Coordinates of C-alpha atoms in Angstrom, one line a residue:
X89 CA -22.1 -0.8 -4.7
X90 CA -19.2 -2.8 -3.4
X91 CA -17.1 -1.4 -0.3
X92 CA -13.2 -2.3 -0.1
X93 CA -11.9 -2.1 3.0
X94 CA -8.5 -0.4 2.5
X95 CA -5.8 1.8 4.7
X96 CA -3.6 4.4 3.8
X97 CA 0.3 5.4 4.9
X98 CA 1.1 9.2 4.3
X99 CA -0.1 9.9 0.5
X100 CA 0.1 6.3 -0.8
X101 CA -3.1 4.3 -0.8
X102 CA -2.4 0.8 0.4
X103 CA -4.8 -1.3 0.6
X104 CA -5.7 -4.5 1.7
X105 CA -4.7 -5.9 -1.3
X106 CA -1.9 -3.5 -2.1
X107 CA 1.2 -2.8 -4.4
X108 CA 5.2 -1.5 -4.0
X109 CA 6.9 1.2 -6.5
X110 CA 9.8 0.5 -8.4
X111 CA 11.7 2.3 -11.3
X112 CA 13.7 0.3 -13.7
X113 CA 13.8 -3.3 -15.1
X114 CA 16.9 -5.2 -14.2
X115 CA 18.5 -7.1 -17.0
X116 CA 19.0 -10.1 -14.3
X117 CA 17.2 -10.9 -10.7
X118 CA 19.4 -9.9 -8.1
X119 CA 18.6 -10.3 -4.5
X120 CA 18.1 -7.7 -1.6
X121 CA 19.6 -8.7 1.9
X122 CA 20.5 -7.3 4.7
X123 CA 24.4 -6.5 5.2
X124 CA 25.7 -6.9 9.1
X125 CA 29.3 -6.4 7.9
X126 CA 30.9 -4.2 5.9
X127 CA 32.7 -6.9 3.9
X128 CA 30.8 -10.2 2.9
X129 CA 29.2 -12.4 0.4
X130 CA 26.3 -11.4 -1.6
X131 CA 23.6 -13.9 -2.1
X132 CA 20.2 -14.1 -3.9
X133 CA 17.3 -15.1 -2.1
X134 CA 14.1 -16.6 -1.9
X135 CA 11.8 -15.1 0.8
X136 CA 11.0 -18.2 3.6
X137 CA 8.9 -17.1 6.4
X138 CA 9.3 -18.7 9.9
X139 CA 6.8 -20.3 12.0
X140 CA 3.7 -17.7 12.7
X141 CA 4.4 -15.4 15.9
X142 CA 1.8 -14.8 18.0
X143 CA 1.1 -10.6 18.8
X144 CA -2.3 -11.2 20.3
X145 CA -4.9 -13.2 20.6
X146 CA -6.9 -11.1 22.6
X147 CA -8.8 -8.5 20.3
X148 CA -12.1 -10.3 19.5
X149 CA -12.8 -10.6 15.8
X150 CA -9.7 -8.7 14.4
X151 CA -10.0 -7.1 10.7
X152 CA -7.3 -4.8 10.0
X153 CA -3.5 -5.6 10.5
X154 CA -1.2 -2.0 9.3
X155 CA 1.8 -1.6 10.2
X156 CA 2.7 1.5 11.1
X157 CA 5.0 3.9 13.7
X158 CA 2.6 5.0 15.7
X159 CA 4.8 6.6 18.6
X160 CA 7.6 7.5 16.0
X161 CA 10.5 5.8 17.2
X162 CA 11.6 4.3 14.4
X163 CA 9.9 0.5 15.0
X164 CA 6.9 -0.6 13.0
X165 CA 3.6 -1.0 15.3
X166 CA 1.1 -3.0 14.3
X167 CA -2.4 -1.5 14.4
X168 CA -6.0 -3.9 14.6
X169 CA -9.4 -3.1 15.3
X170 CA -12.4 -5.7 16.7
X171 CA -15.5 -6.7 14.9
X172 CA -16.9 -7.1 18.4
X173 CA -16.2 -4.1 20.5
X174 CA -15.5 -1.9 17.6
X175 CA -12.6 -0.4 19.3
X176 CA -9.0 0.9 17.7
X177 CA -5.9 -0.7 18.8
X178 CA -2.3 -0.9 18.6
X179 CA 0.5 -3.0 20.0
X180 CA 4.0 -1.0 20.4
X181 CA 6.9 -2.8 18.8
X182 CA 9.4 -2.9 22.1
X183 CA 12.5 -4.0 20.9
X184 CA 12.6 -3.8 17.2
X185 CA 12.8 -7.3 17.1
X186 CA 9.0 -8.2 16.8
X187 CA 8.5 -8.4 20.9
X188 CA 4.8 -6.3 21.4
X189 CA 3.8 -4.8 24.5
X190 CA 0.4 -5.3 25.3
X191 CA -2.5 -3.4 23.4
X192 CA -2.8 0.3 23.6
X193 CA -6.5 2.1 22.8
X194 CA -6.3 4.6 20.2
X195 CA -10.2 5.2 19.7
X196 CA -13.1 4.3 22.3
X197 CA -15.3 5.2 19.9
X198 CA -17.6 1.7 18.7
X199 CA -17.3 2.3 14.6
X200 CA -17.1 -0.1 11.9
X201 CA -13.3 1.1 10.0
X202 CA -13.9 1.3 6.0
X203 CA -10.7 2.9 5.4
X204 CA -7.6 4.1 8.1
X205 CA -5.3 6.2 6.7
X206 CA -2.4 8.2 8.3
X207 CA -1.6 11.5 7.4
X208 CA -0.7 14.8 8.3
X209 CA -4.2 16.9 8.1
X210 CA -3.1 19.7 10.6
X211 CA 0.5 20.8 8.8
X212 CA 1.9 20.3 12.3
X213 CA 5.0 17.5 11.3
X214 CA 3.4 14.5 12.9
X215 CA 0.7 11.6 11.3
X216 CA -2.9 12.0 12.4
X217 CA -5.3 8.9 11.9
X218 CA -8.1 9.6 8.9
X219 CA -10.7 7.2 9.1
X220 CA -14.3 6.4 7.2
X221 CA -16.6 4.9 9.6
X222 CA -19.4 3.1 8.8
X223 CA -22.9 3.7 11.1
X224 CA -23.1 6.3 11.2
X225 CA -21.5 7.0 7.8
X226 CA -18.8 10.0 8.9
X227 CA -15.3 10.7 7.3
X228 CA -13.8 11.4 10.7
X229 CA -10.1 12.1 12.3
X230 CA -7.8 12.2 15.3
X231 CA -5.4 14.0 16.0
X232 CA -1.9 13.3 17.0
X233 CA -1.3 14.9 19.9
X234 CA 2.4 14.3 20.8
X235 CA 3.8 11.9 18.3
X236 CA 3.9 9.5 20.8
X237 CA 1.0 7.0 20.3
X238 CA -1.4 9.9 21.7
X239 CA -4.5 10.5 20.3
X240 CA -7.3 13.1 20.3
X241 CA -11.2 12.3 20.5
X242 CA -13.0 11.6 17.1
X243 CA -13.6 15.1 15.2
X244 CA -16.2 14.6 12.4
X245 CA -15.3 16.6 8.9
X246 CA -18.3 15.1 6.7
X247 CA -21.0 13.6 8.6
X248 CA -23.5 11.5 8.2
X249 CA -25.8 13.0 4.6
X250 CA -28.3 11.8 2.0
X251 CA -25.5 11.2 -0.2
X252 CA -23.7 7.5 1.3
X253 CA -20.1 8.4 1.1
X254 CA -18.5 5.0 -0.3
X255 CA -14.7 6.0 0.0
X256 CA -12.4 8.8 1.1
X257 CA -9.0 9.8 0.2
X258 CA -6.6 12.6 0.9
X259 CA -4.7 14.9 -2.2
X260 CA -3.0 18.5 -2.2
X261 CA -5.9 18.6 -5.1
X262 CA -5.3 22.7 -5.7
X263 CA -1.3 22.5 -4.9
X264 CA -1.6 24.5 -1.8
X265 CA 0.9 22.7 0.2
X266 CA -1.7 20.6 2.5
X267 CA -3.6 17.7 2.3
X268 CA -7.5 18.1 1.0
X269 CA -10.2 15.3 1.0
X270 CA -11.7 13.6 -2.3
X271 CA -14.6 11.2 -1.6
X272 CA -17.2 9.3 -3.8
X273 CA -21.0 8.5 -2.6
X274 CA -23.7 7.6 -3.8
X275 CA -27.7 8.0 -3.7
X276 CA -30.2 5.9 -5.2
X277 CA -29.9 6.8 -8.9
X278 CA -26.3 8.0 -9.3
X279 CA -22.4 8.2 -7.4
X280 CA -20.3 11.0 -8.4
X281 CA -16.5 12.3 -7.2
X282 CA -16.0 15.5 -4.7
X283 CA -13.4 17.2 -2.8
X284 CA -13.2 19.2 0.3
X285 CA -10.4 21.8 0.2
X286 CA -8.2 22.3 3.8
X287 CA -9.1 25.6 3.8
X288 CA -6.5 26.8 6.8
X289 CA -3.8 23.7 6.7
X290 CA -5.3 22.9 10.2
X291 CA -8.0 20.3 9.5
X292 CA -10.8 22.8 8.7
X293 CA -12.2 21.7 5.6
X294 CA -14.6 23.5 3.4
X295 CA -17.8 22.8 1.7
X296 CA -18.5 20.2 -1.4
X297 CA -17.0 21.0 -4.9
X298 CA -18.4 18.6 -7.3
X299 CA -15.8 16.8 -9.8
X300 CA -17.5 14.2 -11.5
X301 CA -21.4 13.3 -11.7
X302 CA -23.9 11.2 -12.8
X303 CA -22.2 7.8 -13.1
X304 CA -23.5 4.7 -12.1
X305 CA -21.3 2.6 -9.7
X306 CA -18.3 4.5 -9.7
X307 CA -14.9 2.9 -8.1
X308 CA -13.4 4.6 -5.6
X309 CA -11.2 6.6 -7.1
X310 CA -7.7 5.2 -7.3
X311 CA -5.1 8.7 -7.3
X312 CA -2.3 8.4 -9.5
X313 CA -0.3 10.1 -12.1
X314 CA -1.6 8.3 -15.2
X315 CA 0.3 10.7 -17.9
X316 CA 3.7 11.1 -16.0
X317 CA 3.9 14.6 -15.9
X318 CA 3.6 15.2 -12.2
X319 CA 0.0 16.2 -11.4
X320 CA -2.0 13.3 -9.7
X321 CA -4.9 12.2 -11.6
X322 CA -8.1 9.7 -10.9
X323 CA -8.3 6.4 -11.7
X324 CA -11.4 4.7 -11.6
X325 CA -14.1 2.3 -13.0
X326 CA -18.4 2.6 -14.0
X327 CA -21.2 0.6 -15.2
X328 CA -22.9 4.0 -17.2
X329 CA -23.5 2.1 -20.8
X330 CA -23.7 -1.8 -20.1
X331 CA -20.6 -3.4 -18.2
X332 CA -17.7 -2.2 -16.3
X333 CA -15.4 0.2 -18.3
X334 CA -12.1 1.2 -16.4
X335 CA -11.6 5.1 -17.0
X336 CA -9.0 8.0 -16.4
X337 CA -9.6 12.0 -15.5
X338 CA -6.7 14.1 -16.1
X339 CA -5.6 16.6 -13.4
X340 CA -5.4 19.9 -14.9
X341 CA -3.8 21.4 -12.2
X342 CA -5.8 23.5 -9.5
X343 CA -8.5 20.9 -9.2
X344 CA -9.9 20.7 -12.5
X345 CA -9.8 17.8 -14.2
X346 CA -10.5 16.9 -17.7
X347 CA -13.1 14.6 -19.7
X348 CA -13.3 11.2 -19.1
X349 CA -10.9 8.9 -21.3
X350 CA -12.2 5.4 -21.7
X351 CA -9.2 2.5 -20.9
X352 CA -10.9 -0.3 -21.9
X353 CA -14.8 -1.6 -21.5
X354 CA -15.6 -5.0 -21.5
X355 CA -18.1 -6.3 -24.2
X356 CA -21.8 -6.0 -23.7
X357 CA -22.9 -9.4 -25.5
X358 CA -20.3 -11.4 -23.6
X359 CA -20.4 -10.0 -20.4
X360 CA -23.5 -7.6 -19.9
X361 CA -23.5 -8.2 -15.8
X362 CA -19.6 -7.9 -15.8
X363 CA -18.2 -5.5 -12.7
X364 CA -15.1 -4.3 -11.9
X365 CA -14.4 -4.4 -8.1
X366 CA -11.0 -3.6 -7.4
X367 CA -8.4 -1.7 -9.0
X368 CA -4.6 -1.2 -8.7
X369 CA -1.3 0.5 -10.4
X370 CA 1.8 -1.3 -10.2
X371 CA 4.8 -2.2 -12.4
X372 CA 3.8 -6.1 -13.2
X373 CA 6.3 -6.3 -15.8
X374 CA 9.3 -4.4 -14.2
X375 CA 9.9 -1.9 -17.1
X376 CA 9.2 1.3 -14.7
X377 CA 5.9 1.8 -16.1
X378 CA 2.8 1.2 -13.4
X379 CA 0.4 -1.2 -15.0
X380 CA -3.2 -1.5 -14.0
X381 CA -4.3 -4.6 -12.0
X382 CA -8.0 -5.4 -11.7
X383 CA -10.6 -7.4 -10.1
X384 CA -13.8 -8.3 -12.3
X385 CA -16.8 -10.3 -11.4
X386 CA -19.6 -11.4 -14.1
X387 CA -22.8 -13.2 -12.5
X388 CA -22.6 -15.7 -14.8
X389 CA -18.5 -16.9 -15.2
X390 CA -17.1 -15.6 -12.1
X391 CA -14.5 -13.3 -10.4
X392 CA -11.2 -12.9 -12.3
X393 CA -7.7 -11.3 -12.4
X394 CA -6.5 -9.3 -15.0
X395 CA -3.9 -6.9 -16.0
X396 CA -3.2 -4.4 -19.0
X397 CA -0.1 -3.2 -19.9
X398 CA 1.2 0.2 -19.2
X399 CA 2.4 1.2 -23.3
X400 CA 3.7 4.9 -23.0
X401 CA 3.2 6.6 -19.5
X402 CA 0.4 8.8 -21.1
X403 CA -2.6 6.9 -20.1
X404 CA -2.4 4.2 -23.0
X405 CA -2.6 1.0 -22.2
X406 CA -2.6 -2.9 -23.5
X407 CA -5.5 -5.6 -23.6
X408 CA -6.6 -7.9 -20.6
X409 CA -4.3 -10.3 -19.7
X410 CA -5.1 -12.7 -17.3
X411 CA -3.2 -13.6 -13.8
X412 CA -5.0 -17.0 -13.1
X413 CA -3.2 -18.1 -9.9
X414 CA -4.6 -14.9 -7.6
X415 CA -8.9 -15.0 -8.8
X416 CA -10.1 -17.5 -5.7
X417 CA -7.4 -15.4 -2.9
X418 CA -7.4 -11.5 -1.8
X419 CA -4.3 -10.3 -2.7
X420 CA -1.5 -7.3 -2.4
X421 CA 1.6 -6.7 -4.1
X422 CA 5.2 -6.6 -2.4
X423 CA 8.8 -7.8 -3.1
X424 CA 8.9 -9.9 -0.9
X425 CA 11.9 -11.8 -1.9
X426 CA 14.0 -8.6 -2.5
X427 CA 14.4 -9.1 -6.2
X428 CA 13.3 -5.8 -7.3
X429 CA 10.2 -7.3 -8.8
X430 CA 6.6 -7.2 -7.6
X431 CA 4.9 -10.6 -5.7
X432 CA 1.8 -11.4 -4.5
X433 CA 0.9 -11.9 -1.3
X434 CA -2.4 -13.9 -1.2
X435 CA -5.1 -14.7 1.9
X436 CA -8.3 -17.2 1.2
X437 CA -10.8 -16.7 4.4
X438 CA -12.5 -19.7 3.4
X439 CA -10.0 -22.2 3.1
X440 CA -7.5 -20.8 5.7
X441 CA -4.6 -20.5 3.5
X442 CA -2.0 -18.1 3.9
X443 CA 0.7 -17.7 0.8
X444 CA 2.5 -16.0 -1.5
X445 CA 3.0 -16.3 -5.4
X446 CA 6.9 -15.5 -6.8
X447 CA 6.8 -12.8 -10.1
X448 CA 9.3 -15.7 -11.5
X449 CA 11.0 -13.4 -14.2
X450 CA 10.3 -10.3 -13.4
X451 CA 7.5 -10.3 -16.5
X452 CA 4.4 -10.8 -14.6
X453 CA 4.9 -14.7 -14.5
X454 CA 3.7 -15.9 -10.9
X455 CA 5.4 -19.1 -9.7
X456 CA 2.7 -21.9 -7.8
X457 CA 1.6 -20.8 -4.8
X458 CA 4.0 -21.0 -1.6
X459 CA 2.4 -21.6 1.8
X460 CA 3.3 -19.4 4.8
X461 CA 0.9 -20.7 6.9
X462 CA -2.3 -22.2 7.4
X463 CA -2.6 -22.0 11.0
X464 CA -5.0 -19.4 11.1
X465 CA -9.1 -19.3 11.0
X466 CA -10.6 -17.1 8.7
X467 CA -8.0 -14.5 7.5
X468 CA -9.7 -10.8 6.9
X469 CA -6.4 -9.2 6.2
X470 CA -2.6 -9.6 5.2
X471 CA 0.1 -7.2 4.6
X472 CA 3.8 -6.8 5.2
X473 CA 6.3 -4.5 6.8
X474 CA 9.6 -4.9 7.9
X475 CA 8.7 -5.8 11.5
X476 CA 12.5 -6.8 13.3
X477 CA 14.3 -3.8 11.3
X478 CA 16.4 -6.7 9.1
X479 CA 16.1 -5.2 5.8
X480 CA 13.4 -8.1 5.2
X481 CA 9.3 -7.5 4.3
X482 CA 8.0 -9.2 6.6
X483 CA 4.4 -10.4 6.9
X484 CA 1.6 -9.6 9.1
X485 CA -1.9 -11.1 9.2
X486 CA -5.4 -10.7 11.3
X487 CA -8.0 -13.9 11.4
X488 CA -11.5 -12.8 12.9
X489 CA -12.5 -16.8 14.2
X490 CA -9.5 -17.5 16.3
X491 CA -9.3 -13.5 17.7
X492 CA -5.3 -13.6 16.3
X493 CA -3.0 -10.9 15.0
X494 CA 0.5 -12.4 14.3
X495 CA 3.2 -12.0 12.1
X496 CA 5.7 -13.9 10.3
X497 CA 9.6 -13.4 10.1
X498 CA 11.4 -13.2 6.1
X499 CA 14.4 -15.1 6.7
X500 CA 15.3 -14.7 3.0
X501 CA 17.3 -18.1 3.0
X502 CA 17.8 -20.1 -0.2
X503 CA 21.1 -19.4 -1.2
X504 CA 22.7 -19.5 -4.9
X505 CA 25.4 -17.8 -5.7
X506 CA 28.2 -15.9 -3.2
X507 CA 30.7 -13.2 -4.5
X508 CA 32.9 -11.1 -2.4
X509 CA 31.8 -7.1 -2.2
X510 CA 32.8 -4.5 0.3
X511 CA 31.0 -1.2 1.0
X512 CA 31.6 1.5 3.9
X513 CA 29.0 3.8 4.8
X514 CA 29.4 6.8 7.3
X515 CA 28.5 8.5 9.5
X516 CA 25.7 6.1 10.6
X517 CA 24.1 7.2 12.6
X518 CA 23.4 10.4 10.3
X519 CA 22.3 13.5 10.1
X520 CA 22.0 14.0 6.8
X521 CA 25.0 13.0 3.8
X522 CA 26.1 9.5 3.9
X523 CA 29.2 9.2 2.6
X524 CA 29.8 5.3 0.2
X525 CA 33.5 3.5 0.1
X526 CA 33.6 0.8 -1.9
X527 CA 35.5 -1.8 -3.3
X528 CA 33.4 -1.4 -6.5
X529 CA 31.9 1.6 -8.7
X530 CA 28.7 2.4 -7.1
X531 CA 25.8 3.0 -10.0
X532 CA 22.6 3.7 -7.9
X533 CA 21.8 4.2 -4.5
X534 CA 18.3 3.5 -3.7
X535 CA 16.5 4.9 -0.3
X536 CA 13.6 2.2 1.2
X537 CA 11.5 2.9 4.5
X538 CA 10.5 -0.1 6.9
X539 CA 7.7 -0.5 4.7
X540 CA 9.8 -1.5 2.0
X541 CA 8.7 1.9 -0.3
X542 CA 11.5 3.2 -2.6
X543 CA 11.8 6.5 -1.6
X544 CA 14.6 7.9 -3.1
X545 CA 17.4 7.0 -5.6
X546 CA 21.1 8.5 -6.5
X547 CA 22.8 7.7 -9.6
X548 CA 26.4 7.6 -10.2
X549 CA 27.4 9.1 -6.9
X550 CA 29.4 7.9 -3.7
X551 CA 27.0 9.6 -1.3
X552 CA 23.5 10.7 -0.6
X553 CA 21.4 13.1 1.2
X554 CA 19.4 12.2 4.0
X555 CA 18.7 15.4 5.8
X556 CA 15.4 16.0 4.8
X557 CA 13.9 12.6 5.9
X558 CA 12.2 12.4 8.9
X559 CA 14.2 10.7 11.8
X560 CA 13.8 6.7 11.7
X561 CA 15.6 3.8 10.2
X562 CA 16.3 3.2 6.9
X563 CA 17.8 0.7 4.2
X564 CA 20.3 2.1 1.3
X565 CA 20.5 -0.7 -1.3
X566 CA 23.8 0.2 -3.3
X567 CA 24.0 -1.8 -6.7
X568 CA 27.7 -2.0 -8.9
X569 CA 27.9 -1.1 -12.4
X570 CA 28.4 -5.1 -12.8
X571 CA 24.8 -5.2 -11.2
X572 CA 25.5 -6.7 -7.7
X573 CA 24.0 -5.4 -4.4
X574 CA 24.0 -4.9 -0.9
X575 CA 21.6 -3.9 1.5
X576 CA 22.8 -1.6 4.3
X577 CA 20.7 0.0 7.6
X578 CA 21.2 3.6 8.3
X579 CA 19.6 5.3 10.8
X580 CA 18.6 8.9 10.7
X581 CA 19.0 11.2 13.7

């Protein structure tokens, strides 16, 4: 069985090799940047990072690098945790402009973090931290105490069983409006699928409820909505009849889910050891249908890259193709050049190489690979957040041999083209409508979070609704019918 160390914002798995959502194929690449005036020139961009910037080099061994608000005032923290002492750490983001304060315990407790995730568990408005610990083998959590970076003591909600839980991940599975658990484990012979239902909205969960059995080397399961109508369903992987063969289960609503519905299995005589070891849905191709990228590794030819081709948004999909330039690195997915089209940001451990690969047309086409740095010993993790509030994905990394968490500015330079365009948004601050002037018919409005995750998108319209967002900054990219953009910060009160 293979682990993947992975975190999790809200109800969106990221991990450490991770993706970004959006919903429509642009006929041409257009750039995201951020707008300080409310009259200038556009320009497309290519994302440049600046020199590494140095958060701390104090945490001995670091692993994990999320970014994350952890005392909800509207700045992304960054969040590690030591292979040596084993504790949980953040550093506040002071200023908004990527200054940290020093670090900040957020569990004493020594564990071993599989997964972190953040989510509400006790319906009570605020983020609690969700965590699978390894030795013992608990799914554990903490609870937010004040929204302000404090933290309860570890409560265990599965501990320790014959059974070795292998992943955990959090679903309204039964549509009861809060958050349950679904794990998968394993024993000697077999893994299978459960969830735990929330059974009060407060963090009490219930007893097993068996989903799927009697598979051997199930994936974690990956929770999306495979069949676009609404419900979330599992994505996942086996070895039951030879090699890997990638999988879906319908959600049928209620937390039943249908028979297994084969994807694609790779062929016994050519690859009879062949495994699949990581798994993720994102839109390669830009066409606003989620492909499925995945990691494979045969004992005989290698580790490779692939990805198949979302056909219908029903759960069909296209052969293997191959995405040479990311096998040798770990990998997650961004846009980090603003173009509406997914990247990939890439981290080797062994040869100390930091980078990123360009989707070059928007088609799944990755440019050669682009350095951001390669001062750094023995990367375990990369991802990116827009640390100084610019409109920008920035990057953030964690090395274990030279004790560093840092992160790297997007300057988005690399000019091409300028064209005059005016927009006027107010109020900002807001409380809720934001009202759009412009020089120019406004076709979409699109909502991202400091993460960079479209959240929310208005067609046709001069305004948009705000109010039920949680206070916090936020970037409105507002796109003409003649397919320019800008990007604008508003902040929510």
């Amino acid at each position: 069985m293979i682990f993947i160390l992975s975190f999790k914002v809200s109800n969106n798995l990221i991990k450490f090799k991770e993706l970004t959502n959006f919903s429509e194929k642009m006929i041409s690449k257009k750039a995201l940047f951020y707008s300080i005036s409310t009259i200038l020139g556009i320009t497309t961009a290519q994302a440049q990072f600046e020199p590494q910037q140095v958060i701390s080099t104090e945490v001995e061994a670091p692993y994990i690098s999320i970014p994350f608000d952890i005392d909800n005032d509207g700045k992304l923290d960054v969040v590690t945790a030591s292979n040596q002492d084993f504790k949980l750490r953040w550093f506040k983001n002071n200023d908004g402009a990527g200054n940290f304060e020093t670090e900040a315990i957020l569990n004493e407790s020594p564990v071993f973090y599989l997964s972190i995730d953040f989510v509400d568990l006790d319906s009570d408005g605020d983020k609690d931290i969700l965590f699978l610990e390894n030795n013992p083998r608990n799914v554990v959590w903490l609870e937010n105490i004040d929204g302000l970076g404090n933290f309860s003591t570890e409560q265990i909600i599965i501990a320790e069983q014959q059974d070795f839980i292998t992943s955990v991940s959090v679903i309204d599975i039964d549509n009861d409006g809060d958050l349950d658990l679904m794990t998968s484990t394993t024993d000697t012979f077999t893994d299978k699928i459960s969830w735990y239902e929330n059974t009060n909205g407060l963090g009490n969960f219930g007893p097993e409820i068996l989903l799927i059995e009697n598979v051997m080397e199930i994936y974690p399961p990956v929770l999306k909505d495979i069949d676009n109508d609404g419900n979330i369903d599992i994505l996942t992987a086996h070895e039951n009849n030879g090699p890997a063969k990638l999988v879906w289960y319908k959600n049928e609503t209620n937390g039943s889910f249908g028979p297994e519905q084969e994807i694609y299995q790779f062929d016994f005589l050519v690859s009879d050891q062949t495994s699949i070891t990581y798994i993720q849905y994102v839109d390669v191709n830009t066409n606003g249908k989620k492909d499925i990228v995945i990691t494979s590794h045969n004992d005989d030819t290698g580790t490779f890259v692939y990805w198949l081709d979302n056909l219908n948004n029903q759960g069909s999909f296209g052969l293997l193709q191959p995405l040479p330039n990311i096998s040798s690195n770990q990998y997650r997915f961004f846009d980090l050049d603003n173009d509406e089209d997914i990247d990939v940001l890439l981290w080797n451990r062994y040869t100390n190489n930091f980078s990123w690969l360009e989707n070059s047309d928007g088609e799944g086409n990755f440019t050669t690979e682009r350095t951001i740095t390669t001062n750094i010993d023995f990367p375990a993790d990369a991802t990116a957040g827009d640390i100084d509030g610019d409109g920008q994905l920035d990057v953030i990394s964690a090395s274990i041999s030279d004790n560093k968490v840092a992160w790297y500015k997007n300057t988005g330079l690399g000019i091409e083209e300028n064209y005059p365009l005016s927009f006027f948004l107010h109020p900002n601050p807001t409380t809720g409508k934001v009202k759009i002037t412009s020089n120019q018919t406004v076709e979409t409005i699109v909502v991202f979070n400091l993460l960079g995750q479209k959240i929310k998108t208005a067609r046709q319209s001069n305004s948009i609704d705000l109010s039920s967002f949680e206070s916090g900054i936020y970037f409105l990219q507002l796109k003409t019918e003649t397919g320019k953009s800008q990007t604008h910060k508003i902040i929510k009160k």
